[in-house]
Each structure stands twice: as C-alpha cells, then as structure tokens.
XYZ file of C-alpha atoms in Angstrom:
454
model
C 127.299 69.179 37.140
C 128.866 72.656 37.301
C 128.169 74.252 40.651
C 125.926 77.335 40.570
C 125.005 77.931 44.231
C 127.478 78.607 47.034
C 125.889 78.485 50.487
C 127.178 78.895 54.019
C 125.735 77.161 57.048
C 124.057 79.069 59.848
C 127.156 78.597 61.999
C 129.282 80.231 59.280
C 127.376 83.523 59.441
C 129.378 86.624 60.463
C 129.176 87.482 64.149
C 130.598 90.988 63.755
C 129.974 93.945 61.458
C 132.957 95.293 59.504
C 133.832 98.995 59.770
C 135.652 100.427 56.736
C 136.560 103.560 58.715
C 139.207 101.472 60.499
C 141.136 100.876 57.266
C 140.400 104.034 55.282
C 143.673 105.871 54.538
C 144.228 109.571 55.067
C 142.331 111.973 57.270
C 139.327 110.753 59.261
C 135.833 111.316 57.908
C 134.577 114.882 58.149
C 132.173 115.179 61.099
C 128.442 115.750 60.742
C 127.388 119.325 61.556
C 124.614 120.717 63.742
C 121.907 122.108 61.416
C 121.604 125.342 63.398
C 125.155 126.160 64.503
C 127.060 124.391 61.675
C 129.482 123.169 64.313
C 130.506 119.494 64.623
C 127.690 117.443 66.087
C 128.360 116.420 69.693
C 127.519 113.060 71.228
C 124.935 114.802 73.419
C 123.254 116.251 70.336
C 123.318 112.887 68.586
C 121.656 111.353 71.647
C 118.481 113.301 70.833
C 117.889 111.050 67.819
C 119.977 107.891 68.363
C 120.461 105.306 71.126
C 123.973 105.213 72.573
C 125.074 101.966 70.846
C 124.210 103.453 67.444
C 126.098 106.656 68.288
C 129.116 104.527 69.158
C 128.823 102.661 65.863
C 128.380 105.898 63.902
C 131.610 107.343 65.313
C 133.657 104.178 65.731
C 136.988 103.467 64.035
C 137.148 99.903 65.389
C 137.425 97.310 62.634
C 134.933 94.793 64.049
C 131.785 95.452 66.079
C 130.004 92.540 67.720
C 126.483 91.688 66.550
C 124.106 91.176 69.520
C 122.820 87.644 70.000
C 119.183 88.756 69.662
C 119.997 90.236 66.256
C 121.895 87.134 65.143
C 118.888 84.963 66.009
C 116.659 87.060 63.736
C 119.273 87.218 60.976
C 119.252 83.407 61.031
C 115.726 83.448 59.550
C 117.356 84.053 56.147
C 121.123 84.596 56.591
C 123.583 83.631 55.274
C 122.115 84.574 51.894
C 123.214 82.583 48.829
C 125.839 83.441 46.228
C 125.145 82.231 42.693
C 127.279 81.731 39.590
C 125.237 83.113 36.677
C 126.277 80.409 34.220
C 123.164 80.680 32.025
C 123.637 84.437 31.725
C 127.299 83.900 30.851
C 126.329 81.530 28.045
C 123.664 83.908 26.728
C 126.227 86.711 26.595
C 128.903 84.523 25.057
C 131.409 85.961 27.490
C 134.544 84.417 28.985
C 133.809 86.388 32.157
C 132.675 84.583 35.293
C 129.596 86.309 36.735
C 128.449 85.866 40.332
C 125.628 87.554 42.222
C 124.898 87.837 45.930
C 121.129 87.513 46.339
C 119.377 89.383 49.159
C 115.826 88.751 47.976
C 115.361 85.794 50.329
C 114.863 88.107 53.304
C 111.260 88.218 54.579
C 110.617 91.581 52.918
C 112.498 90.727 49.727
C 115.583 92.922 49.987
C 118.727 93.685 52.019
C 117.041 96.299 54.211
C 116.249 94.088 57.260
C 120.021 93.757 57.817
C 119.935 97.197 59.436
C 116.243 97.548 60.358
C 116.513 94.732 62.886
C 119.521 96.075 64.844
C 118.132 99.621 64.786
C 114.797 98.406 66.164
C 116.642 96.314 68.767
C 118.692 99.245 70.073
C 115.677 101.565 70.118
C 113.665 98.973 72.040
C 116.472 98.757 74.634
C 116.366 102.546 74.879
C 112.703 102.390 75.914
C 111.073 103.430 72.649
C 107.683 101.919 71.899
C 107.477 102.841 68.224
C 109.564 103.645 65.150
C 109.164 106.362 62.533
C 110.971 106.584 59.202
C 110.845 107.527 55.543
C 110.975 105.260 52.504
C 111.383 105.613 48.764
C 110.355 102.481 46.887
C 109.111 100.855 50.075
C 111.803 98.252 50.753
C 113.061 100.195 53.764
C 109.545 100.906 55.011
C 108.731 97.204 54.747
C 111.878 96.278 56.672
C 111.102 98.823 59.394
C 107.566 97.467 59.705
C 108.906 93.921 59.987
C 111.521 94.849 62.588
C 108.980 96.776 64.635
C 106.640 93.774 64.659
C 109.480 91.497 65.803
C 110.078 93.726 68.845
C 106.447 94.558 69.631
C 106.706 98.187 68.479
C 104.526 100.420 66.323
C 105.791 101.772 62.992
C 104.972 104.941 61.080
C 106.320 105.280 57.521
C 106.304 108.330 55.250
C 106.538 106.987 51.698
C 107.523 109.158 48.716
C 104.215 109.917 47.008
C 105.125 108.691 43.533
C 106.197 105.317 44.951
C 103.131 105.276 47.235
C 101.042 105.425 44.068
C 103.261 103.162 41.927
C 103.663 100.371 44.480
C 100.392 99.619 46.314
C 101.535 96.155 47.348
C 104.539 97.580 49.180
C 102.061 99.629 51.187
C 99.971 96.518 51.787
C 103.046 94.637 53.005
C 103.863 97.376 55.527
C 100.281 97.349 56.747
C 100.357 93.552 57.014
C 103.265 93.910 59.449
C 101.234 96.506 61.387
C 102.736 99.771 60.131
C 100.917 102.957 59.180
C 102.008 104.242 55.764
C 101.415 107.832 54.602
C 102.139 109.400 51.198
C 104.738 112.180 51.395
C 104.420 115.136 51.188
C 101.406 114.920 53.493
C 99.149 117.277 55.404
C 100.223 115.655 58.697
C 103.334 117.793 59.141
C 104.238 121.440 58.848
C 106.891 120.782 56.205
C 104.467 118.638 54.201
C 101.746 121.294 54.283
C 104.216 123.972 53.216
C 105.466 121.948 50.241
C 101.909 121.105 49.133
C 100.915 124.771 49.394
C 103.759 125.663 47.036
C 103.255 122.643 44.749
C 99.991 120.712 45.195
C 101.132 118.139 42.609
C 104.545 117.489 44.203
C 105.531 113.855 43.616
C 107.750 113.831 46.697
C 111.362 112.926 47.379
C 113.351 111.078 50.005
C 114.496 114.447 51.343
C 110.890 115.553 51.899
C 109.854 112.227 53.442
C 112.860 112.395 55.769
C 111.826 115.858 56.959
C 108.314 114.617 57.693
C 109.628 111.625 59.633
C 111.994 113.831 61.656
C 109.180 116.278 62.434
C 106.912 113.456 63.622
C 109.770 112.047 65.684
C 110.378 115.392 67.385
C 106.756 115.564 68.495
C 106.581 112.134 70.179
C 109.195 111.067 72.773
C 108.060 107.446 72.532
C 109.207 107.173 68.921
C 112.649 106.173 67.722
C 113.778 107.509 64.362
C 115.464 104.938 62.094
C 117.001 105.381 58.664
C 117.617 102.971 55.851
C 120.788 104.186 54.192
C 123.715 106.658 54.068
C 124.650 106.800 57.772
C 127.845 105.057 58.894
C 126.060 102.685 61.264
C 123.592 101.674 58.548
C 126.375 100.846 56.094
C 128.137 98.994 58.904
C 125.152 96.698 59.492
C 124.982 95.810 55.803
C 128.546 94.460 55.705
C 127.277 91.001 56.606
C 126.610 90.795 52.836
C 130.214 91.275 51.759
C 131.677 89.231 54.593
C 129.561 86.269 53.538
C 130.465 86.865 49.885
C 134.201 86.682 50.647
C 133.733 83.254 52.242
C 131.489 82.095 49.402
C 133.990 83.182 46.761
C 136.481 80.956 48.583
C 134.043 78.061 48.134
C 133.945 78.928 44.438
C 137.765 79.033 44.393
C 137.511 82.444 42.764
C 137.836 86.142 43.641
C 136.223 89.161 42.003
C 138.126 91.521 39.765
C 135.037 93.753 39.612
C 132.366 94.364 42.283
C 129.172 96.126 41.166
C 126.374 97.561 43.281
C 123.390 99.832 42.695
C 123.797 103.182 44.404
C 121.230 105.425 46.085
C 122.051 106.228 49.690
C 124.729 103.553 49.509
C 123.738 100.767 51.896
C 123.579 97.794 49.496
C 126.658 98.978 47.598
C 128.640 99.421 50.815
C 127.384 96.182 52.308
C 128.776 94.167 49.414
C 131.906 96.159 48.568
C 133.305 97.444 51.873
C 134.620 94.054 53.103
C 136.403 93.570 49.762
C 137.823 97.103 49.927
C 138.972 96.366 53.474
C 140.845 93.296 52.238
C 142.488 95.444 49.548
C 143.459 98.225 51.963
C 145.079 95.666 54.267
C 147.313 94.402 51.456
C 144.995 91.938 49.728
C 143.931 91.713 46.101
C 142.746 94.839 44.351
C 139.140 95.066 43.213
C 137.467 97.517 40.886
C 134.248 98.709 42.562
C 131.545 100.306 40.400
C 128.688 102.283 41.963
C 125.715 102.396 39.566
C 123.105 105.127 39.865
C 120.102 106.246 37.767
C 120.752 108.825 35.073
C 117.637 110.510 36.502
C 119.344 111.052 39.867
C 123.090 111.333 39.134
C 124.330 112.083 42.645
C 127.855 110.712 42.237
C 128.401 111.505 38.574
C 127.019 115.061 38.572
C 126.774 116.008 42.233
C 128.991 118.355 44.213
C 131.116 117.275 47.178
C 129.929 119.592 49.920
C 128.283 119.806 53.299
C 124.545 119.495 52.740
C 121.393 118.477 54.567
C 120.068 114.958 54.223
C 116.496 116.272 54.298
C 114.620 118.977 52.418
C 113.336 120.706 55.554
C 116.866 121.050 56.991
C 115.873 119.439 60.288
C 118.699 116.899 60.397
C 122.489 117.290 60.397
C 124.679 118.317 57.473
C 127.032 115.712 55.997
C 130.007 116.111 53.707
C 129.014 114.063 50.685
C 128.281 114.035 46.992
C 124.975 115.901 46.699
C 122.646 117.323 44.074
C 121.216 119.701 46.677
C 118.690 118.971 49.420
C 115.944 120.675 47.403
C 116.357 118.385 44.391
C 113.247 116.396 43.432
C 114.221 113.651 40.934
C 112.051 112.396 38.057
C 109.637 109.621 38.946
C 111.709 106.632 37.818
C 110.700 103.252 39.226
C 113.972 102.706 41.115
C 112.571 104.621 44.073
C 115.287 103.369 46.400
C 117.904 105.154 44.280
C 116.215 108.573 44.144
C 118.396 110.171 46.835
C 119.908 113.641 46.407
C 122.886 112.729 48.629
C 124.861 109.584 49.359
C 126.533 108.156 52.444
C 129.698 110.053 53.438
C 131.730 106.818 53.514
C 130.707 105.922 49.960
C 131.347 109.485 48.854
C 134.806 109.344 50.402
C 135.575 106.089 48.564
C 134.685 107.716 45.232
C 136.650 110.829 46.128
C 139.710 108.732 47.028
C 139.527 106.628 43.861
C 138.516 103.415 45.640
C 135.233 103.369 43.684
C 134.088 104.610 40.317
C 130.591 105.818 39.526
C 128.404 105.248 36.494
C 124.928 106.576 35.655
C 122.607 104.475 33.488
C 119.160 105.151 31.947
C 116.039 103.353 33.126
C 115.119 101.417 29.960
C 118.612 99.953 29.582
C 118.374 98.719 33.163
C 115.031 97.018 32.559
C 116.418 95.468 29.379
C 119.191 93.869 31.443
C 116.708 92.911 34.172
C 114.545 91.035 31.678
C 117.553 89.229 30.215
C 118.630 88.258 33.717
C 115.133 87.000 34.609
C 114.937 84.904 31.441
C 118.312 83.259 32.029
C 118.644 83.100 35.832
C 114.964 82.960 36.841
C 114.852 85.850 39.321
C 112.978 89.063 38.493
C 115.205 91.839 39.883
C 113.937 94.902 41.702
C 114.256 98.069 39.573
C 117.107 99.188 41.799
C 118.953 95.901 41.305
C 118.621 96.117 37.516
C 121.174 98.942 37.632
C 123.797 96.528 38.963
C 122.704 93.882 36.466
C 123.091 96.387 33.609
C 126.682 97.238 34.425
C 127.619 93.627 35.219
C 126.332 92.677 31.754
C 128.189 95.600 30.172
C 131.439 94.556 31.836
C 130.914 90.939 30.750
C 130.388 92.109 27.163
C 133.571 94.145 27.423
C 135.370 90.942 28.456
C 133.960 89.258 25.338
C 135.229 92.073 23.130
C 138.670 92.106 24.774
C 138.977 88.342 25.179
C 139.581 88.636 28.937
C 138.166 86.250 31.543
C 137.525 88.530 34.498
C 135.448 87.650 37.552
C 132.462 89.927 38.119
C 130.436 89.993 41.346
C 127.294 92.095 41.655
C 124.705 92.668 44.329
C 121.172 91.529 43.533
C 119.709 93.586 46.349
C 116.128 92.373 46.048
C 113.405 90.814 43.914
C 110.936 92.752 41.783
C 107.722 90.922 42.612
C 106.113 94.165 43.804
C 107.372 96.024 40.714
C 105.743 94.083 37.907
C 103.742 97.164 36.905
C 107.069 98.767 35.951
C 107.956 95.724 33.851
C 104.531 95.998 32.191
C 105.334 99.586 31.235
C 108.702 98.483 29.875
C 107.072 95.845 27.660
C 104.443 98.373 26.524
C 107.149 100.838 25.543
C 105.822 103.543 27.887
C 108.768 103.547 30.280
C 110.664 106.802 29.822
C 114.371 107.520 30.168
C 113.853 110.559 32.352
C 116.799 112.813 33.022
C 116.812 115.782 35.385
C 116.304 119.173 33.842
C 119.592 121.095 33.827
C 117.893 124.210 35.179
C 116.443 122.223 38.096
C 119.858 120.723 38.800
C 121.381 124.190 38.831
C 118.680 125.556 41.131
C 119.139 122.652 43.552
C 122.912 123.090 43.506
C 122.492 126.789 44.299
C 120.667 125.746 47.471
C 123.645 123.812 48.856
C 124.835 125.783 51.909
C 128.262 127.413 51.844
C 129.520 125.545 54.870
C 133.013 124.141 55.333
C 134.067 125.007 51.761
C-alpha cells in the first residue's frame, strides 16, 4: 500500500525554535518604533508589554532558541503533527505533481495557534501575571489563548472582531468553555471602541480595532499580560516547530518540496511552515519556491505599501516596517477572519521584499471550491483560512499537469473548518460573495500611513 501518512515519535519533536533572522542576508530587520516618539523601541519600553524572555526572542539573531521543558510537555499533547501525501487529490486532479500537507488541526483548539499561545502564557505566568488579554479575528487565536490560560491557571479576556463574533458562535462557546470572556469588537468597554461606534454604529470591526481594545484593557490592569497571535518575531519563531517537523517528515517520504504554500494574514502559519525550509536554502541547501496566499479582500502583500505603520487602529502599539494597507483599513467581511489583517509580520514582509517569497491574492469562492474538493478527496474540511493554501496548491498541481512536470508541493493545512460550516452552507447556497476592497477605501487607508522612516 502506498504510504500516505508520515509521523514522528514524541521523542523526535523539535526541542528548539528556529530563528530566520540568523540566516537572513543583508541588513538587519528595521527596528520597531515608539508610537509617540517614533524612535527605535528600547528594551525598557518593550518591558512594559512583554516578559524578558519574549523580548530576548523578539530581538534575537541566534539560530536556535531552546523550548522550555514545561512547554514541550504541553506540546506533546498533539505534537509532532502529521504530514500527509494527498494521493487521492493528486488522482482527482490528474497531476504528476506530488502533493503533501502538514496538518495542524489535531491541536486541542483545531489550529496551529497553541504553538505560540502556550509559550506566551508560560512566560507571562513566570512574570507574575494572573490573566491574559488579546484580540482575535476568526477565533482560532482567541481559542488558543483561552486554552493556554486554563493550562496555567490564568484568566483570559478576548476581544473578537464583531463580524466573526457573529459568524462563528461556536468559536465563542469554545473560548468560554476554556474559561475565557469573549467580547465583540468594537465594544463599549474601551475608549477606542466607544469612539469608533460613535462614528460608525454598524462597524463590523477589524483586527486593528480589536488590538487597540486589548492594548487599552491591558494598560488599565497590571495583572494582565498582553499576548498576540501573529506578526511579531517571537510569535513566528514559536511556530517554526511546524516546518522543522515537516523537514524530517519529508525525509521519511524520501522527497523534498519544490514549492511551499501557506495562507497569509499576519504570517504565523506561513512562517512556521516555510522559515525552516528557507533557512536550509540560505545555508546552501535546496531552493524552494514559497508562495504566500492572501484573500483578494485583504491584499496586504499584493497591494500594500512597505512602510512604517501601526499594528492597531488606535495607534497604541509600536510601528513596524511592513507591507501594510494602512492601520485604518477595515476589510470586507470574508469568512477567513484570521487573514483579515491590514499589516503582516516584518520578517514575512522582508522575505517578500527580498524575493525569498512571492505573494498571491485569491477570491473567496475559488478558495471554498478548492476546500470542498479537498474535503471530498482527503476527508478533512479545511478552515476558510486554510482553503487559500489549498487553492494555490491545486493551481500549482494543475500547472504541473499542463506542463508535464512532476514537482513536489507542500502546503500548510493550518486548521479544520468544523466551526465554519455556516460558511460552507453559504458557498453551497451560492450566497458567498467575492468581496474586494473598494479602491477609494484603500486609498483613504493608505493616506493614513504615517510618514515615518521613508
């Protein structure tokens, strides 16, 4: 029987996180800036929002950073995650390509997000915090934060983008099951939320708005630790257990990817899978073509500007040099809530800028079409975010069929879609729209990008 599953034993799991900054050529990453002075953020200023170990990880250029034993023990509940050969999908496509996917849906909350929620909760607990506060889009990150907080006996407060709060009630229920309090954003609980609702009572919310609310709540309670689910260097670092495992599993398959595909919002799943492969390439190994796939409704990489911008709408947090649509951008209400981010992680942005990655924007209905085909051949219903990676993996496999080339394609299946079946219902009913941002709104948001460091 042809092998379809490639698994590692618990003792084969990575014991360090991989840091791409150690191998990135050229100048070091541009520093984050203080939101008030626009000067490089100091360690003392970072200490207001981050425990010292996370500051060290955020700034580090060391290649390997040890994973604490307490974190490894919790990772072992579901890691290493499996790698699959999508043989049934290959046959359905009639392609000579070999398609593999790294599946993160076996985590307790159904996605890759606990890979960073657990270490962030661990370090905040060591720092004396009794609770966590954060923002979430589709709810995967909020669920992971709630889980991690429960593991360490902490409270959790989650501001969830309002459109996802309404679209995904079972994500809310999952957070509450783990003991978290979940609030639709924008809310009346914070000054920034009240201001936005006064200007637009029907505002559907954005990750930038939810981030501002979480930061405001954090600033008012010294017992809370603020945690974030994507974009930051230390978050991307934690996710590299995905790619490190995948490298070992591709060895078991006696294969190696020509193409690595990941869905792209803030960048954590994409970086987690691709950075270890890029590191191999930068150290003289085989070249890989990495494709970052984003929604056409939120085209941060394909239409954004590389500039210093705020990660949050209220301009409470630092400025980062990144691809951005503008911190005031509110994307259409597509179901891939985890990909509705106006800006992306500086490390991912740098990879695109340096030609180590390419970016592609795809419409929502084409993604669901690929997601359904994948479910009917491979058996797993992908999360809306993951369908973006599926779409491009299928497109590349079809290209191989047309060209008669047998390339190896690896994509990240970042989570299952069991809480997103309402979106699949809309797809089958033909009521799922291919929303694209209004050009005037894009221009207005771009005008709001500060003229800093240009």
